[in-house]
JSON list of C-alpha atoms in Angstrom, two decimals:
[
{"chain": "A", "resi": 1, "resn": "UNK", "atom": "CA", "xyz": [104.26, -37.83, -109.40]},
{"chain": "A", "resi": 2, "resn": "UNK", "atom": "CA", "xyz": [106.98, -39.58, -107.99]},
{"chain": "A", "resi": 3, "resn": "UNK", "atom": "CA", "xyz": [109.22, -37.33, -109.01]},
{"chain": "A", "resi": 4, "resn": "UNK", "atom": "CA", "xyz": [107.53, -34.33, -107.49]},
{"chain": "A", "resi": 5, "resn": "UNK", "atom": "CA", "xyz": [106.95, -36.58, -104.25]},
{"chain": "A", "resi": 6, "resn": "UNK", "atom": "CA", "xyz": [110.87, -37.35, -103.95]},
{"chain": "A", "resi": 7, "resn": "UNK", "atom": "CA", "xyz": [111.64, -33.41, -104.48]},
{"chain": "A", "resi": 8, "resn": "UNK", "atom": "CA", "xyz": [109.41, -32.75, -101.36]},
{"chain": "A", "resi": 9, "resn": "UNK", "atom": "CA", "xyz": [110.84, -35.26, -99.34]},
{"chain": "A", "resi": 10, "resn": "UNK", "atom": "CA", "xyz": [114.35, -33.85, -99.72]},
{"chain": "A", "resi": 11, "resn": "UNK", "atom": "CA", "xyz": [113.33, -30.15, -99.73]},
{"chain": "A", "resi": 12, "resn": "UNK", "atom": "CA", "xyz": [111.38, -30.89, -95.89]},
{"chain": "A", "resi": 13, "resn": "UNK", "atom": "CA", "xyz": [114.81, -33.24, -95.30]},
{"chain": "A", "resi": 14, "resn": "UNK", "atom": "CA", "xyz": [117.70, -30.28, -95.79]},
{"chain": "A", "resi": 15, "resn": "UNK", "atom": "CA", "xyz": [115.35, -27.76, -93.86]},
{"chain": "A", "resi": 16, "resn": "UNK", "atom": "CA", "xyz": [115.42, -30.09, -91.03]},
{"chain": "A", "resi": 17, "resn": "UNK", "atom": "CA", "xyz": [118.42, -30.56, -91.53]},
{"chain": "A", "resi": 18, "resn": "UNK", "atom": "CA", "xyz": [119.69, -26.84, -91.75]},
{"chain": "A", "resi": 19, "resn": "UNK", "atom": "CA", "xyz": [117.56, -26.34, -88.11]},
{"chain": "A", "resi": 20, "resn": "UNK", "atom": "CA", "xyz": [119.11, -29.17, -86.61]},
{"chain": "A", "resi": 21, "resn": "UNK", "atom": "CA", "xyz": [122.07, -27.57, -88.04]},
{"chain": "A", "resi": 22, "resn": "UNK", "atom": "CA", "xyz": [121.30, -24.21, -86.27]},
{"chain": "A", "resi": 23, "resn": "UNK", "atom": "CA", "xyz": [119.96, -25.47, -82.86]},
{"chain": "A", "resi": 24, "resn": "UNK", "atom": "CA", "xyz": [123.44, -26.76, -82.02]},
{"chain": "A", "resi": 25, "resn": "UNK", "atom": "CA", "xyz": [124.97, -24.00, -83.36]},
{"chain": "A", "resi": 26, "resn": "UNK", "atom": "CA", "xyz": [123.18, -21.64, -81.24]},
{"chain": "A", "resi": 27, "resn": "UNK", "atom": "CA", "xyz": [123.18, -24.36, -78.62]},
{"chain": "A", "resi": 28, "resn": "UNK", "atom": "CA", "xyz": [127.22, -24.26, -78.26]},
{"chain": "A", "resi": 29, "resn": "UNK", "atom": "CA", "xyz": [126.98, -20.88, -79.01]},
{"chain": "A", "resi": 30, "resn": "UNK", "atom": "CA", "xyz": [124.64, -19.13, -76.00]},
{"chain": "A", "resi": 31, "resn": "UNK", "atom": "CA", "xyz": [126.16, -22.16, -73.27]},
{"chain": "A", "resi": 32, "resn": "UNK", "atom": "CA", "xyz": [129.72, -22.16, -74.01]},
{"chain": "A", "resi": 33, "resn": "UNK", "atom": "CA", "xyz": [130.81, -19.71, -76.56]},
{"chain": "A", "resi": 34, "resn": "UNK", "atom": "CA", "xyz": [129.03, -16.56, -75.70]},
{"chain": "A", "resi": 35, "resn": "UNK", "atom": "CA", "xyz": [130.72, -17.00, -71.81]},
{"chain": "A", "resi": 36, "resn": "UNK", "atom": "CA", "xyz": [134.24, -17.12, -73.24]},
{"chain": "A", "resi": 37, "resn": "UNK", "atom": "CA", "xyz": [133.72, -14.45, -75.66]},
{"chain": "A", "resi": 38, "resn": "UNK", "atom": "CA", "xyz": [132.71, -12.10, -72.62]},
{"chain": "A", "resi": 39, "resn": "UNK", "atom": "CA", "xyz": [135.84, -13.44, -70.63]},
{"chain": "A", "resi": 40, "resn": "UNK", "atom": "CA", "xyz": [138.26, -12.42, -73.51]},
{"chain": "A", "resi": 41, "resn": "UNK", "atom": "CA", "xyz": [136.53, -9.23, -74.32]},
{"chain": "A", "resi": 42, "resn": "UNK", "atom": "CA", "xyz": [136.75, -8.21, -70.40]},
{"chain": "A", "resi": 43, "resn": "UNK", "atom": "CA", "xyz": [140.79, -8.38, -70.11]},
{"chain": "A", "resi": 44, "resn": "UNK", "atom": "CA", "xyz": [143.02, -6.90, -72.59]},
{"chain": "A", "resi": 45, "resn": "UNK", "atom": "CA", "xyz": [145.97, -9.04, -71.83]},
{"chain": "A", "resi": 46, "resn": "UNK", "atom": "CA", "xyz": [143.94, -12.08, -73.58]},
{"chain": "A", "resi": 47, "resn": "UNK", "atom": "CA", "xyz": [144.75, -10.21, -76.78]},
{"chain": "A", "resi": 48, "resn": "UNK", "atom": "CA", "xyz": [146.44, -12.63, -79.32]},
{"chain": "A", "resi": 49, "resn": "UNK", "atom": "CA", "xyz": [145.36, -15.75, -77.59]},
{"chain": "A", "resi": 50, "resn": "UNK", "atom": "CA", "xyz": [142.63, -17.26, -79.91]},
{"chain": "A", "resi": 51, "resn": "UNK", "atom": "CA", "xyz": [141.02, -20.21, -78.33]},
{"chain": "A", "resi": 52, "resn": "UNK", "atom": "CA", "xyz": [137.81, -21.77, -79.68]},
{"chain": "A", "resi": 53, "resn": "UNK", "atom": "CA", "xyz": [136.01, -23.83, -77.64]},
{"chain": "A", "resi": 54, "resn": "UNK", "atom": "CA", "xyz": [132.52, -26.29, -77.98]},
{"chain": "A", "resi": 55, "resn": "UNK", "atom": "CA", "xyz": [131.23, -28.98, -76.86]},
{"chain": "A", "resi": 56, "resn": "UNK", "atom": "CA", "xyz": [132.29, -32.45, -77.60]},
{"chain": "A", "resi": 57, "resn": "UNK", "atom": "CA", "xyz": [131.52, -33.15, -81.89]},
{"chain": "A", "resi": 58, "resn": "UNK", "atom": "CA", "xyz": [129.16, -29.76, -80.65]},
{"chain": "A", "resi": 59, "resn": "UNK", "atom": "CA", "xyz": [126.74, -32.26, -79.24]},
{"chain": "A", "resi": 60, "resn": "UNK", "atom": "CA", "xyz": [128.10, -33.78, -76.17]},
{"chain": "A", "resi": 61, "resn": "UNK", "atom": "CA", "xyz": [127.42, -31.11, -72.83]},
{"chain": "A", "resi": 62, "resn": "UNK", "atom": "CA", "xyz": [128.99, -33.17, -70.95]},
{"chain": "A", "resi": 63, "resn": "UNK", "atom": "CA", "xyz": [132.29, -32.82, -71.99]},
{"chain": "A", "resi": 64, "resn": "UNK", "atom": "CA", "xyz": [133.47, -29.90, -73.02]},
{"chain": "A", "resi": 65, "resn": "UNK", "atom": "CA", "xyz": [137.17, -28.69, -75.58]},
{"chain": "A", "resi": 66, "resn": "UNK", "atom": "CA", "xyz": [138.84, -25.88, -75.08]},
{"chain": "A", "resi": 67, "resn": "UNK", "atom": "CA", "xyz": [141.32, -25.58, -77.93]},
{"chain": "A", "resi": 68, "resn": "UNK", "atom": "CA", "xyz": [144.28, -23.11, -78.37]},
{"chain": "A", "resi": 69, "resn": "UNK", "atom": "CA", "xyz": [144.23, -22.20, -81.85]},
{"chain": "A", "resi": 70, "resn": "UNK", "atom": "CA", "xyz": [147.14, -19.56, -82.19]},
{"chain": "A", "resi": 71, "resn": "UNK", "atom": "CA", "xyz": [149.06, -17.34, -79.90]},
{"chain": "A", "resi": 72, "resn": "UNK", "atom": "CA", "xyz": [151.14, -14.54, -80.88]},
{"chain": "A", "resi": 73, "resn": "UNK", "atom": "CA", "xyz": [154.09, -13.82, -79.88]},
{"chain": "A", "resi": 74, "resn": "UNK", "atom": "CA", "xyz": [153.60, -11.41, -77.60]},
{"chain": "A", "resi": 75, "resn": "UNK", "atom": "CA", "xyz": [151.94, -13.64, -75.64]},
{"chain": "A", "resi": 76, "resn": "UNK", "atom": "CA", "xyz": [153.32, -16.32, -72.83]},
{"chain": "A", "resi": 77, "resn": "UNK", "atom": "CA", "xyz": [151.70, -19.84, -71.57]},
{"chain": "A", "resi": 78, "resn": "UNK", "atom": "CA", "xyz": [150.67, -17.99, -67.97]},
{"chain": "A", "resi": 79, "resn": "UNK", "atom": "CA", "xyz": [148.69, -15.94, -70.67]},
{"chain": "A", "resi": 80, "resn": "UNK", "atom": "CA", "xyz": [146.83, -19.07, -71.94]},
{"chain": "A", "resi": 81, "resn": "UNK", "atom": "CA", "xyz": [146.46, -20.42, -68.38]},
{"chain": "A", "resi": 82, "resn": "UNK", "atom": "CA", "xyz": [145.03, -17.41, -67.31]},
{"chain": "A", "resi": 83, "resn": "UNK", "atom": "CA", "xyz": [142.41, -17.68, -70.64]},
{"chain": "A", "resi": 84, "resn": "UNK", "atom": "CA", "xyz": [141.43, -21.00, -69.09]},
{"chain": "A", "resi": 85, "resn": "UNK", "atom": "CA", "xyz": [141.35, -20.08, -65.25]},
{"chain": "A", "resi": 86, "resn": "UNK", "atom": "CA", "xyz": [138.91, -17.04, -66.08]},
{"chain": "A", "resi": 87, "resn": "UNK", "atom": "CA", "xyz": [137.01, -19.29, -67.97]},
{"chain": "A", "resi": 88, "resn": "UNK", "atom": "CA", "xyz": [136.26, -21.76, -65.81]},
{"chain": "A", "resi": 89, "resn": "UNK", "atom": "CA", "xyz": [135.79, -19.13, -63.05]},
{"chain": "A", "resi": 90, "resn": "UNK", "atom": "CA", "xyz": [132.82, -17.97, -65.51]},
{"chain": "A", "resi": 91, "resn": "UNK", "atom": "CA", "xyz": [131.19, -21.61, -66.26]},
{"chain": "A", "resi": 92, "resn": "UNK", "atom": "CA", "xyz": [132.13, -22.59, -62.47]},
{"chain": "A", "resi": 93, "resn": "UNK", "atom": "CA", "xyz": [128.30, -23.42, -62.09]},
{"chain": "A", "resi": 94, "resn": "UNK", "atom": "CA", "xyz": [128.02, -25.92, -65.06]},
{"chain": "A", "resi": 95, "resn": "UNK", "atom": "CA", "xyz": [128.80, -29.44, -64.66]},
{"chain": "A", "resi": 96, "resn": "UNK", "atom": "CA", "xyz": [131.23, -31.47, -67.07]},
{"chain": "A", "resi": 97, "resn": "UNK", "atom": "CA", "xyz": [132.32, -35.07, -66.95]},
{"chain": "A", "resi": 98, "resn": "UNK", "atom": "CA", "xyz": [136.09, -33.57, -68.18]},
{"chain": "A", "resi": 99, "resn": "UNK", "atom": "CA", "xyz": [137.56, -30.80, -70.08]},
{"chain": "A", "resi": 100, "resn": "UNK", "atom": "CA", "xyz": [139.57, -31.71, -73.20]},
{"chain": "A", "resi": 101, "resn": "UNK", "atom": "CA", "xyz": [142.53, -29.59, -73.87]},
{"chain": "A", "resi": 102, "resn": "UNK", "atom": "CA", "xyz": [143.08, -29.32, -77.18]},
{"chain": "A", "resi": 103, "resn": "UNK", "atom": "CA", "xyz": [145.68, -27.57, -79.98]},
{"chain": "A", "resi": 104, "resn": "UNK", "atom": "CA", "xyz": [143.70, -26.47, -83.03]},
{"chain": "A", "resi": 105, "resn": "UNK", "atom": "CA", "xyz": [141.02, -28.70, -82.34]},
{"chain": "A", "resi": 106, "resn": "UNK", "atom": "CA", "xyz": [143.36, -32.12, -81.84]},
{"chain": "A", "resi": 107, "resn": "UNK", "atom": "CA", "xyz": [142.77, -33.31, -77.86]},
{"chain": "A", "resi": 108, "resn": "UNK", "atom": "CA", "xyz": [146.18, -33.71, -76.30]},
{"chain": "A", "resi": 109, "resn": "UNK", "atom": "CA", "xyz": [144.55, -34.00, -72.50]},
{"chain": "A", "resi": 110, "resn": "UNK", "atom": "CA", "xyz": [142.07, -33.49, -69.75]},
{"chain": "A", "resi": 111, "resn": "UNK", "atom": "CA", "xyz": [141.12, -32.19, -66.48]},
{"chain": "A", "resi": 112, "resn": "UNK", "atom": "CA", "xyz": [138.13, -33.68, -64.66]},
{"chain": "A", "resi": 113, "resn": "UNK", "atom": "CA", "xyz": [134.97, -31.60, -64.92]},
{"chain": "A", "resi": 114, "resn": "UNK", "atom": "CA", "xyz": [135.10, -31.48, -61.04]},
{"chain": "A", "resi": 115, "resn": "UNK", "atom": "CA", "xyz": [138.65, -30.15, -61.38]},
{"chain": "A", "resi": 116, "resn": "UNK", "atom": "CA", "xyz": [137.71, -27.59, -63.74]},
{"chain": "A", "resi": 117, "resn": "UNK", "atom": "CA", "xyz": [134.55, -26.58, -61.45]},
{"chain": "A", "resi": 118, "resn": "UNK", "atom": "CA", "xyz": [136.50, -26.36, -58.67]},
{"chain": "A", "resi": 119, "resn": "UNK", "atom": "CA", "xyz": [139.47, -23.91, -59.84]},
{"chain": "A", "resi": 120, "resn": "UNK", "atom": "CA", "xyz": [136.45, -22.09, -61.21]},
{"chain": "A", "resi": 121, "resn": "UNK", "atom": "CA", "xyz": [135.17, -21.97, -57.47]},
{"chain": "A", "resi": 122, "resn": "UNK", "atom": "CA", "xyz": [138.64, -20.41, -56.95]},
{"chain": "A", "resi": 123, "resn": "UNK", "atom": "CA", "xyz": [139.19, -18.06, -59.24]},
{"chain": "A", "resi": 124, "resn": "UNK", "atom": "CA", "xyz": [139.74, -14.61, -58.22]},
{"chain": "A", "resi": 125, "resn": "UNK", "atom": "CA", "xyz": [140.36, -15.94, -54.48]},
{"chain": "A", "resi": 126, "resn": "UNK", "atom": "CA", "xyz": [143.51, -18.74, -54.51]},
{"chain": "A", "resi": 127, "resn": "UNK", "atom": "CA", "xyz": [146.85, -17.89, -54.97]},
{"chain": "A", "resi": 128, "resn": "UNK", "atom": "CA", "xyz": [147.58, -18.00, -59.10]},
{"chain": "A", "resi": 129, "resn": "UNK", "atom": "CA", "xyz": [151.07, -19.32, -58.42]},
{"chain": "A", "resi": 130, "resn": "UNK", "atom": "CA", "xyz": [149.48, -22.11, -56.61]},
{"chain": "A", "resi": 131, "resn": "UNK", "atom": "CA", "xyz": [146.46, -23.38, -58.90]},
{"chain": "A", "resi": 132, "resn": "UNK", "atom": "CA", "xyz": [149.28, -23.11, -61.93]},
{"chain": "A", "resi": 133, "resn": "UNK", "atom": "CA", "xyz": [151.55, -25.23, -59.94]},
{"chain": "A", "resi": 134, "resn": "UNK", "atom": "CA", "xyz": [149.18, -27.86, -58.99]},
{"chain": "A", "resi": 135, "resn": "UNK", "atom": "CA", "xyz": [147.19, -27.95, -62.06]},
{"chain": "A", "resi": 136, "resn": "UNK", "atom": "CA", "xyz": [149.19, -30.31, -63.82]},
{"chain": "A", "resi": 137, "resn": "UNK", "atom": "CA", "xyz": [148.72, -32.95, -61.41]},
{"chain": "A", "resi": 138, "resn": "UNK", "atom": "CA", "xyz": [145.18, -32.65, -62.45]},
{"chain": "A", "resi": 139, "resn": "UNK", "atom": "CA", "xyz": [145.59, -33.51, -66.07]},
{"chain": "A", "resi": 140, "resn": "UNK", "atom": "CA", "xyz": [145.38, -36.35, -67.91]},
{"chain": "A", "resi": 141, "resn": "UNK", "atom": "CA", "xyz": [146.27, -38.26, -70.99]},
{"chain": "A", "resi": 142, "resn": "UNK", "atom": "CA", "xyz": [143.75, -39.16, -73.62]},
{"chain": "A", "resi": 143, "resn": "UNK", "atom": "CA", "xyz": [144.10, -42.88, -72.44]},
{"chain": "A", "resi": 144, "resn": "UNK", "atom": "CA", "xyz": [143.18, -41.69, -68.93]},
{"chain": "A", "resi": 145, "resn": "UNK", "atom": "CA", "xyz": [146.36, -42.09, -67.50]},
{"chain": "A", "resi": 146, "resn": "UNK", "atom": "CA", "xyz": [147.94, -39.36, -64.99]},
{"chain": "A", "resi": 147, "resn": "UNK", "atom": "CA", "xyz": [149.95, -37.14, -67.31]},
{"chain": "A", "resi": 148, "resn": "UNK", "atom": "CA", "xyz": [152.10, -35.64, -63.82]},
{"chain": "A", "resi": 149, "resn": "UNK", "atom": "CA", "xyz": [153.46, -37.15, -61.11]},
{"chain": "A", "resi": 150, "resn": "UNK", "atom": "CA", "xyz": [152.09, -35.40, -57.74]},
{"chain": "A", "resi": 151, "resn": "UNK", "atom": "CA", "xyz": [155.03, -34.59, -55.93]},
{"chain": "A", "resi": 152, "resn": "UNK", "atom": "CA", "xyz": [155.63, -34.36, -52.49]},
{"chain": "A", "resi": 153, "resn": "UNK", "atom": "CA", "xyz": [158.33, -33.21, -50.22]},
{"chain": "A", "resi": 154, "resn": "UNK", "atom": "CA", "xyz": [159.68, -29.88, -49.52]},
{"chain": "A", "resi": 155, "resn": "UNK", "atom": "CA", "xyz": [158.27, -26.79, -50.42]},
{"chain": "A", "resi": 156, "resn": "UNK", "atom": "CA", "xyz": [161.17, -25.76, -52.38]},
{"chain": "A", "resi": 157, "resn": "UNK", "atom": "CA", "xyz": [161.90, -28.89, -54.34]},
{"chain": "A", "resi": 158, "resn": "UNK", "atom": "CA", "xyz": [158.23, -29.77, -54.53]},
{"chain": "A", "resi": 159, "resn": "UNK", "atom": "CA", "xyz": [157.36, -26.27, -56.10]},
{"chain": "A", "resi": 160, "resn": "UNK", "atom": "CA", "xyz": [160.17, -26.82, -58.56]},
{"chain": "A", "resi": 161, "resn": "UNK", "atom": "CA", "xyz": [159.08, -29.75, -59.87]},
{"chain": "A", "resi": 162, "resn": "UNK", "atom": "CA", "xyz": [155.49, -28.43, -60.60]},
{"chain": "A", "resi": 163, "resn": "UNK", "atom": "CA", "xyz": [156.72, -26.11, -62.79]},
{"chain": "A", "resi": 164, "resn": "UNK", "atom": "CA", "xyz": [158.94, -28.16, -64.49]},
{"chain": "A", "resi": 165, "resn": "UNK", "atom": "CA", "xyz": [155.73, -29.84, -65.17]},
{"chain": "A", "resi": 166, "resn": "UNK", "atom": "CA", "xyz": [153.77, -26.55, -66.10]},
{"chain": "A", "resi": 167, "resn": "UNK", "atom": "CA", "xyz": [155.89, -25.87, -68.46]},
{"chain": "A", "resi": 168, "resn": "UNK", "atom": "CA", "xyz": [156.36, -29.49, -70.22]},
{"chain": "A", "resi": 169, "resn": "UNK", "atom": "CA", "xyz": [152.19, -29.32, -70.11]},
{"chain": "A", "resi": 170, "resn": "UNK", "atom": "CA", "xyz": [152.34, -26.46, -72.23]},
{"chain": "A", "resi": 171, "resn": "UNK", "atom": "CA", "xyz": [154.81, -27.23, -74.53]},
{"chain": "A", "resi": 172, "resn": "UNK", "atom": "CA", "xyz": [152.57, -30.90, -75.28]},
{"chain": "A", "resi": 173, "resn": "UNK", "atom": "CA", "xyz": [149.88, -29.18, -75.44]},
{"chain": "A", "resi": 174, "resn": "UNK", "atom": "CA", "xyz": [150.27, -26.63, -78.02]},
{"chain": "A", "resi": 175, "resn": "UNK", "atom": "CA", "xyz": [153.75, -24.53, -77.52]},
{"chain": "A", "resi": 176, "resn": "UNK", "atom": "CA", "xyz": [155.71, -27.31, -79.50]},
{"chain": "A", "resi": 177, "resn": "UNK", "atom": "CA", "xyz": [153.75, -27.24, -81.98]},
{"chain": "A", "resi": 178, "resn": "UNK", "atom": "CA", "xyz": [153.49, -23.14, -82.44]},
{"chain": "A", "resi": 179, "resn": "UNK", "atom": "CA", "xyz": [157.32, -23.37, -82.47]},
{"chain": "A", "resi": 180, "resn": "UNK", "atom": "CA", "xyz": [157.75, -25.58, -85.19]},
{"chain": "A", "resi": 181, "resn": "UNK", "atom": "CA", "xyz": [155.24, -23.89, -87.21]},
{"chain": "A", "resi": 182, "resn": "UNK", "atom": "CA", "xyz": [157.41, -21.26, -86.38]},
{"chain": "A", "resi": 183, "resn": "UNK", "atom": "CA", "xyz": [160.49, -22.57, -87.80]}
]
């Protein structure tokens, strides 16, 4: 009997266990996933930049990963920013304490949710040149320190700077890494 009685007890624990499972599956899947899927699918220059993205361990909603997981080679970091603009133009009304930016999964930085929302807000209406120059004022490290100074100054020199600091973002963030894999 005891047996039998243990059997039953793990049989009813994996099937809870396989819904829990499922629920956040579906869970990332309809709130974050299915949003980004219909972003990529509507622009064919996102083509060959494969990002996967989830909520925190798939649980947390309050913070949400965006991961670039390959580029090809046809593609360029404006393409990747412009992945992640569109996106959070299309989750502009949800509310995150800070989006991780991640390479294949491994968080390098983050925005605040409130800086994510709000270049959401802008998307399709500011000046791409500017929210890819001042985005990486916005970012942080892991540790929660500023990753970029915020320059000011003159326009020219000022502008310069920023994307000096664009492109060092992007090569931390992932493009280093593609290029030695590269190699």
């Amino acid at each position: 009997m005891g047996a039998f009685l243990m059997k039953k007890v793990l049989s009813i624990f994996f099937v809870v266990l396989i819904l829990l499972i499922g629920s956040i599956a579906a869970f990332n899947y309809i709130k974050v996933i299915k949003p980004y899927d219909e972003i990529y699918e509507s622009d064919p220059r996102n083509k060959g930049v494969e990002i996967s993205v989830h909520y925190q361990n798939y649980i947390n909603p309050k913070i949400l990963v965006f991961s670039v997981d390959s580029i090809a080679p046809s593609n360029s970091m404006a393409d990747v920013f412009r992945v992640l603009w569109s996106y959070a133009g299309k989750m502009k009304s949800e509310k995150f304490d800070k989006v991780e930016l991640a390479y294949k999964g491994n968080v390098r930085f983050y925005v605040s949710g409130t800086h994510f929302q709000n270049i959401g807000m802008e998307y399709g209406i500011q000046n791409p040149v500017y929210v890819i120059r001042t985005f990486p004022e916005n970012v942080y490290t892991k540790d929660g320190l500023r990753a970029f100074n915020v320059w000011t100054g003159g326009v020219i020199g000022v502008t310069g700077k920023q994307m000096e600091d664009f492109n060092e973002l992007n090569k931390k963030w992932y493009l280093n890494d593609l290029l030695k894999k590269a190699d």
